[in-house]
XYZ file of C-alpha atoms in Angstrom:
472
model
C -0.124 -0.017 -0.104
C 1.349 3.572 -1.040
C 1.826 6.374 1.476
C -0.819 8.213 -0.149
C -3.178 5.534 -0.003
C -2.442 4.878 3.705
C -2.895 8.685 4.379
C -6.152 8.515 2.647
C -7.485 5.595 4.808
C -6.278 7.325 7.815
C -8.495 10.229 7.007
C -11.544 8.053 6.346
C -14.646 9.883 7.770
C -16.300 8.443 11.030
C -19.522 6.700 10.949
C -21.058 9.867 12.608
C -19.613 12.163 10.222
C -20.998 10.073 7.268
C -24.514 9.853 8.961
C -24.633 13.920 9.287
C -24.506 14.190 5.548
C -27.688 15.228 3.872
C -27.768 12.199 1.605
C -27.487 9.979 4.637
C -30.434 11.728 6.239
C -32.437 10.897 3.246
C -31.364 7.305 3.336
C -32.434 6.994 6.979
C -35.965 8.047 6.037
C -36.013 5.319 3.171
C -34.103 2.379 4.390
C -34.109 2.976 8.487
C -31.166 4.235 10.483
C -30.039 0.718 11.544
C -29.777 -0.418 7.945
C -27.826 2.879 6.854
C -25.660 2.641 9.663
C -24.653 -0.984 8.952
C -24.120 -0.173 5.186
C -21.856 2.754 5.825
C -19.710 0.602 8.620
C -19.451 -2.172 5.929
C -18.439 0.480 3.039
C -15.625 1.919 5.400
C -14.696 -1.757 6.514
C -14.385 -2.728 2.828
C -12.173 0.462 2.016
C -9.849 -0.409 4.793
C -9.749 -4.156 3.935
C -9.212 -3.473 0.086
C -7.206 -0.353 0.378
C -9.506 1.607 -1.748
C -10.472 4.418 -0.114
C -14.090 5.812 -1.326
C -13.554 9.375 -0.617
C -15.118 11.773 1.597
C -18.438 11.364 3.689
C -20.368 12.115 0.605
C -18.610 9.230 -1.546
C -19.009 6.845 1.278
C -22.611 7.521 1.876
C -23.130 7.363 -1.943
C -21.477 3.750 -2.005
C -23.324 2.718 0.975
C -26.822 3.848 -0.407
C -26.000 2.076 -3.691
C -25.535 -1.205 -1.815
C -28.737 -0.517 0.094
C -30.527 -0.155 -3.099
C -29.174 -3.325 -4.474
C -30.370 -5.355 -1.477
C -33.769 -3.831 -1.683
C -34.411 -5.230 -5.144
C -36.301 -8.730 -5.068
C -34.345 -11.760 -5.459
C -37.243 -12.930 -7.789
C -36.526 -11.117 -10.760
C -38.786 -10.869 -14.139
C -36.976 -12.210 -16.993
C -37.199 -12.314 -20.828
C -37.823 -15.963 -21.693
C -36.176 -16.520 -25.030
C -35.246 -20.053 -24.320
C -37.797 -21.474 -26.704
C -39.351 -23.438 -23.598
C -43.000 -22.176 -23.051
C -43.557 -23.692 -19.723
C -40.148 -23.357 -18.320
C -39.911 -24.880 -14.732
C -36.708 -22.925 -13.890
C -38.621 -19.713 -14.873
C -41.797 -20.149 -13.237
C -43.825 -22.139 -15.737
C -47.270 -20.715 -16.883
C -47.858 -16.915 -16.822
C -51.084 -16.028 -15.343
C -54.178 -14.640 -16.972
C -55.009 -10.946 -16.183
C -58.238 -12.315 -14.690
C -56.451 -14.463 -12.349
C -53.802 -11.627 -11.430
C -56.867 -9.431 -10.704
C -58.446 -11.997 -8.500
C -55.320 -12.889 -6.609
C -54.762 -8.874 -5.832
C -58.203 -8.712 -4.446
C -57.562 -11.676 -2.301
C -54.390 -10.125 -1.024
C -55.707 -6.906 -0.112
C -59.059 -7.989 1.623
C -60.318 -10.413 4.197
C -62.302 -13.049 2.172
C -64.710 -15.761 2.725
C -62.035 -18.647 2.470
C -63.468 -21.137 4.759
C -66.744 -19.109 5.909
C -70.190 -19.984 4.574
C -71.871 -16.777 4.401
C -75.335 -18.017 3.830
C -75.374 -20.168 7.100
C -72.682 -17.937 9.035
C -70.562 -21.083 9.962
C -67.263 -22.549 8.832
C -66.829 -23.546 5.268
C -64.719 -25.612 3.053
C -62.157 -23.771 0.876
C -62.610 -26.500 -1.715
C -66.076 -25.129 -2.197
C -64.521 -22.091 -4.255
C -63.535 -24.471 -7.301
C -65.294 -27.580 -6.573
C -68.165 -26.854 -8.871
C -65.957 -25.548 -11.662
C -63.836 -28.785 -11.606
C -66.708 -30.989 -11.792
C -68.365 -29.099 -14.599
C -65.278 -29.222 -16.690
C -64.226 -32.617 -15.901
C -67.213 -34.475 -15.558
C -66.154 -35.715 -12.139
C -68.378 -36.127 -9.167
C -66.239 -34.470 -6.827
C -63.081 -32.468 -6.408
C -60.270 -31.287 -4.275
C -57.179 -29.284 -4.408
C -53.736 -29.256 -3.001
C -50.377 -27.591 -3.625
C -49.146 -29.265 -6.479
C -49.507 -32.609 -8.291
C -46.663 -34.539 -6.597
C -48.550 -33.646 -3.440
C -51.793 -34.914 -4.927
C -50.139 -38.202 -6.047
C -48.775 -38.490 -2.461
C -51.978 -37.800 -0.729
C -53.958 -40.204 -2.789
C -51.617 -42.989 -2.319
C -51.272 -42.352 1.382
C -54.915 -42.422 1.672
C -56.041 -45.553 -0.561
C -52.706 -47.597 -0.287
C -50.808 -47.009 3.132
C -49.607 -50.198 4.161
C -50.868 -51.829 1.040
C -49.603 -52.501 -2.539
C -49.787 -49.948 -5.352
C -49.813 -51.651 -8.591
C -47.831 -49.678 -11.534
C -46.224 -50.885 -14.786
C -42.594 -50.625 -15.076
C -42.780 -48.496 -17.895
C -44.581 -45.777 -15.915
C -42.280 -45.384 -12.999
C -41.368 -41.999 -13.977
C -38.834 -39.266 -12.740
C -39.846 -35.689 -12.872
C -37.756 -32.711 -12.248
C -34.982 -32.741 -9.567
C -34.606 -36.405 -9.595
C -37.881 -36.808 -8.106
C -39.168 -40.302 -8.674
C -42.419 -42.061 -8.420
C -41.210 -45.041 -6.325
C -39.762 -42.558 -3.740
C -43.256 -40.764 -3.507
C -44.808 -44.201 -2.824
C -42.517 -45.028 -0.255
C -43.102 -41.765 1.638
C -46.876 -42.420 1.170
C -46.445 -45.593 3.075
C -47.516 -47.526 0.062
C -45.605 -50.847 -1.263
C -44.781 -50.659 -4.780
C -45.808 -53.533 -6.857
C -43.947 -53.450 -10.337
C -45.574 -55.535 -13.058
C -44.537 -55.836 -16.909
C -41.181 -54.740 -18.296
C -39.881 -51.464 -19.340
C -41.348 -51.338 -22.742
C -44.355 -53.944 -22.587
C -47.149 -54.379 -20.007
C -50.160 -56.632 -20.599
C -53.381 -57.241 -19.072
C -52.499 -60.387 -17.423
C -49.793 -58.790 -15.784
C -52.446 -56.663 -13.668
C -54.655 -59.711 -13.312
C -51.814 -61.730 -11.848
C -50.918 -58.840 -9.432
C -54.263 -58.189 -8.037
C -54.692 -59.619 -4.486
C -55.947 -59.033 -0.959
C -53.131 -56.728 -0.426
C -53.752 -54.497 -3.264
C -54.523 -50.924 -2.196
C -55.026 -49.342 -5.761
C -53.969 -49.645 -9.326
C -51.820 -46.593 -10.507
C -51.754 -45.637 -14.134
C -49.114 -42.829 -14.854
C -49.468 -41.217 -18.111
C -45.718 -40.634 -19.250
C -46.229 -37.073 -20.249
C -42.442 -36.138 -19.941
C -41.169 -39.086 -22.128
C -41.968 -41.434 -24.691
C -41.112 -45.149 -25.288
C -41.397 -45.957 -29.018
C -41.079 -49.011 -31.236
C -41.962 -52.714 -29.744
C -44.382 -51.424 -26.923
C -47.624 -52.488 -25.179
C -49.649 -50.767 -22.557
C -53.036 -51.650 -21.126
C -55.429 -48.622 -22.004
C -57.226 -46.564 -19.373
C -60.809 -47.778 -20.312
C -59.664 -51.505 -20.583
C -57.767 -51.048 -17.161
C -60.715 -49.312 -15.270
C -62.907 -52.391 -16.600
C -60.573 -54.713 -14.640
C -60.129 -52.756 -11.754
C -63.966 -52.087 -11.362
C -64.393 -55.988 -11.902
C -61.965 -56.878 -8.903
C -63.301 -53.731 -6.773
C -59.928 -52.078 -6.863
C -59.603 -48.423 -7.096
C -57.851 -46.882 -10.405
C -55.969 -43.772 -9.980
C -54.703 -41.915 -13.259
C -52.060 -39.498 -12.925
C -52.145 -37.307 -16.066
C -49.098 -35.193 -14.785
C -49.299 -31.903 -16.555
C -52.904 -32.459 -17.544
C -54.953 -30.172 -19.933
C -58.720 -29.385 -19.738
C -59.188 -28.983 -23.651
C -58.146 -30.832 -26.705
C -54.816 -29.268 -27.712
C -55.478 -30.209 -31.207
C -57.653 -27.302 -31.718
C -54.617 -25.306 -31.246
C -52.498 -27.064 -33.927
C -50.906 -29.235 -31.315
C -50.651 -32.961 -30.722
C -53.811 -34.461 -28.980
C -52.950 -34.967 -25.275
C -55.290 -36.929 -23.020
C -57.770 -34.482 -21.300
C -59.053 -34.849 -17.739
C -62.460 -35.212 -18.884
C -61.220 -38.314 -21.109
C -59.537 -39.841 -18.181
C -62.710 -39.546 -16.089
C -64.931 -40.731 -18.905
C -62.606 -43.741 -19.605
C -63.529 -45.097 -15.912
C -60.415 -43.798 -13.632
C -61.790 -43.772 -9.957
C -59.501 -40.629 -9.313
C -57.457 -38.460 -11.639
C -54.805 -36.042 -10.722
C -53.047 -33.247 -12.583
C -51.080 -30.062 -12.419
C -52.580 -26.226 -12.401
C -49.433 -24.532 -13.470
C -48.574 -26.456 -16.711
C -50.929 -26.992 -19.715
C -53.791 -25.653 -17.579
C -52.164 -22.350 -17.293
C -52.836 -21.411 -13.745
C -50.993 -20.994 -10.511
C -48.951 -23.802 -9.077
C -51.743 -26.613 -7.687
C -52.346 -30.256 -7.801
C -55.978 -31.477 -8.688
C -57.777 -34.710 -7.554
C -61.083 -35.403 -9.055
C -63.148 -38.439 -9.207
C -65.420 -40.646 -7.140
C -67.288 -38.653 -4.303
C -66.707 -41.376 -1.603
C -62.841 -41.634 -2.508
C -62.689 -37.605 -2.336
C -64.302 -37.732 0.799
C -61.791 -40.237 2.434
C -59.024 -38.161 1.109
C -60.303 -34.740 2.570
C -60.399 -36.414 6.016
C -56.855 -37.445 5.679
C -54.564 -35.371 8.265
C -52.168 -34.810 5.358
C -54.895 -32.869 3.485
C -54.396 -29.725 5.900
C -50.667 -29.790 5.541
C -50.842 -29.669 1.567
C -53.733 -27.252 1.183
C -53.274 -23.973 -0.950
C -53.785 -20.467 0.246
C -56.523 -17.916 -0.597
C -54.113 -16.135 -3.131
C -53.611 -19.213 -5.356
C -57.288 -20.430 -4.821
C -58.582 -16.846 -6.177
C -56.224 -17.172 -9.023
C -57.145 -20.786 -9.645
C -61.000 -19.999 -9.734
C -60.483 -17.256 -12.246
C -58.255 -19.374 -14.509
C -60.892 -22.507 -14.480
C -63.398 -19.859 -15.449
C -61.734 -19.071 -18.561
C -62.394 -22.582 -19.660
C -65.988 -22.117 -19.870
C -65.279 -20.266 -23.297
C -62.654 -22.429 -24.701
C -63.173 -20.437 -28.047
C -61.502 -17.327 -26.436
C -58.751 -19.282 -24.436
C -55.991 -17.783 -26.979
C -56.964 -14.294 -26.127
C -57.188 -14.594 -22.409
C -54.763 -17.210 -21.373
C -51.157 -16.727 -21.873
C -50.252 -20.254 -21.962
C -52.388 -21.223 -24.635
C -51.819 -17.898 -26.466
C -47.933 -18.446 -26.577
C -48.333 -22.198 -27.739
C -50.654 -21.239 -30.637
C -48.947 -18.016 -31.714
C -48.211 -18.403 -35.555
C -44.397 -18.758 -36.864
C -45.056 -16.073 -39.278
C -45.893 -13.512 -36.637
C -42.905 -14.492 -34.733
C -40.600 -14.394 -37.645
C -41.887 -10.755 -38.347
C -40.875 -9.682 -34.811
C -37.455 -11.386 -35.504
C -37.092 -9.187 -38.666
C -38.007 -5.797 -36.618
C -35.613 -6.785 -33.910
C -32.439 -7.804 -35.824
C -31.275 -4.511 -36.713
C -31.539 -3.274 -33.126
C -29.757 -6.177 -31.596
C -27.016 -6.287 -34.391
C -26.221 -2.305 -33.779
C -26.383 -3.024 -29.985
C -23.956 -5.794 -30.018
C -21.581 -4.602 -32.490
C -19.563 -5.827 -35.548
C -18.109 -8.704 -33.635
C -21.129 -10.771 -34.264
C -23.601 -11.817 -37.174
C -27.329 -11.920 -36.421
C -29.732 -13.594 -38.601
C -33.273 -14.497 -38.484
C -33.534 -18.355 -37.965
C -36.245 -21.058 -37.801
C -36.453 -22.435 -34.303
C -38.431 -25.522 -32.591
C -40.071 -24.548 -29.510
C -41.094 -27.097 -26.973
C -44.052 -26.962 -24.318
C -42.034 -27.749 -21.392
C -42.436 -28.995 -17.836
C -42.840 -32.621 -19.033
C -45.754 -31.805 -21.556
C -45.431 -33.507 -24.992
C -41.914 -34.088 -24.940
C -41.796 -35.264 -28.704
C -43.895 -32.283 -29.708
C -41.833 -29.486 -31.399
C -43.666 -26.064 -32.059
C -42.216 -24.387 -35.327
C -40.942 -20.966 -34.122
C -38.546 -18.378 -35.283
C -35.911 -16.078 -33.520
C -32.387 -14.786 -33.893
C -28.910 -16.569 -34.152
C -26.175 -14.902 -32.988
C -22.658 -16.202 -34.007
C -19.059 -14.933 -33.869
C -18.080 -13.288 -37.143
C -15.320 -15.206 -38.839
C -14.912 -17.711 -36.003
C -15.942 -21.400 -36.381
C -16.556 -21.562 -32.692
C -16.290 -18.542 -30.548
C -17.702 -20.159 -27.563
C -16.091 -17.859 -25.111
C -17.332 -14.662 -26.949
C -20.946 -16.078 -27.092
C -20.713 -17.102 -23.309
C -19.605 -13.476 -22.480
C -22.537 -12.141 -24.458
C -25.083 -14.445 -22.927
C -23.844 -13.356 -19.423
C -23.974 -9.764 -20.443
C -27.679 -10.231 -21.540
C -28.438 -12.156 -18.277
C -26.949 -9.001 -16.216
C -29.432 -6.766 -17.843
C -32.125 -5.054 -15.628
C -34.635 -7.490 -16.887
C -32.160 -10.430 -17.748
C -32.592 -11.960 -21.121
C -32.288 -15.914 -21.078
C -31.693 -17.656 -24.403
C -29.926 -20.806 -25.054
C -26.507 -21.638 -26.955
C -26.429 -24.389 -29.402
C -24.532 -25.097 -32.870
C -21.979 -22.538 -32.106
C -24.824 -19.743 -31.767
C -26.659 -17.795 -29.160
C -30.249 -18.569 -29.912
C -33.087 -16.226 -29.069
C -36.339 -17.732 -29.601
C -38.952 -15.223 -29.912
C -42.118 -17.304 -29.460
C -42.439 -15.859 -25.670
C -41.358 -12.196 -26.421
C -44.806 -10.074 -26.543
C -43.360 -6.755 -25.007
C -41.063 -5.831 -27.870
C -40.778 -2.217 -26.765
C -39.828 -3.325 -23.409
C -37.199 -5.404 -24.718
C -35.577 -2.744 -26.937
C -35.605 -0.402 -23.961
C -33.936 -3.040 -21.698
C -31.187 -3.566 -24.398
C -29.891 0.341 -23.797
C -28.318 -1.046 -20.635
C -26.242 -3.686 -22.448
C -22.714 -3.407 -21.692
C -20.220 -5.742 -23.303
C -17.224 -4.103 -21.845
C -15.139 -5.994 -19.060
C -14.909 -3.828 -15.832
C -13.372 -4.152 -12.636
C -15.741 -5.105 -9.464
C -13.507 -2.874 -7.172
C -14.841 -0.213 -4.823
C -14.627 3.148 -6.410
């Protein structure tokens, strides 16, 4: 450390001197005195440790306020999802409809009749808020809701098969995100897994041979997040329901993602709907709320009234229930399905999935010169065809034709470091931009970009220079 730096450090202002600065006074009003004092002390301590004096009292409080502003920002940051995955689990899955957002806001700002019967003036049941809607949309006798689909499966297994056997085909022992496996859910629920068939082929005789006095239920799992193709065999839900009813064993059909409308009407591959699963004879059907349904995170259980009653009496139900905010958003989302012809206008998930490729290409052509100018002559930017995917384990083989921008390093065959640096810079923007790197290019799939003006304004803060993180 030089003499001049050492001298400057000895002349650092005291905490009291910094707090007398007018900017510090304003900061105390905004952040509170304890927070400002702690930030000032941390700034001075950093200056002494790093040997980089920030200057006088005004400079010290300026650095402290900057640090306080950074802490004040939410850790849950909005992002521009340009990954090409519409229901991206790591980016929060479904975007809520405006009607759902408004309903959730009302629920947050007010006391609400969550579990209160206004007619009778006594305690009510929060499931009543969505039960009729769910029954109408699915054809089920009764319904209940918990905090996600894994919880729904867990609760069903614990209620109907605790200490008993749950029969399931080996080809349906799925693993969902985060190495969360169906056999482990069964174990936690207290059910004993009874595997039948092989990975690629399971026959009716396998189920017949497995059913016995220790059987609690048969579990049919829709493999929504993968496909086995080729020499395969499975027992369809209708045939399996007939067998289950003949043997007086409950059939539970876990649809995973779950959809309330035929996706074929939006140009996608048909995915079994909840109503179809109920009509096929399943005693209970479980599915998610924040995937294809396009609502908040939730897990639904619909089916036979007497089985739903048993599930609702399970003490675990209370531990897995959802709060008033999600229930309000959920009710508003379900109501949109009463008019399926207008879903593309009102439900973001459906709107994004059904967005025509030509519209996305037009957006790409508009944005190309803006991005090219901003990132400089080191890169080439071209409009490119993309293959978006639904995400969150739904229709894994389905690719949705899309378009976007491919950014490559000019004159380089690889340019991995430069692309990585650009990708990092985009993620450091006020609203981070998340794309994907493939085939030696940074791909920005524009299917989920609806706010072009906001995206362009956000790019103004893009900084590709390398700067020191030192305190200055």
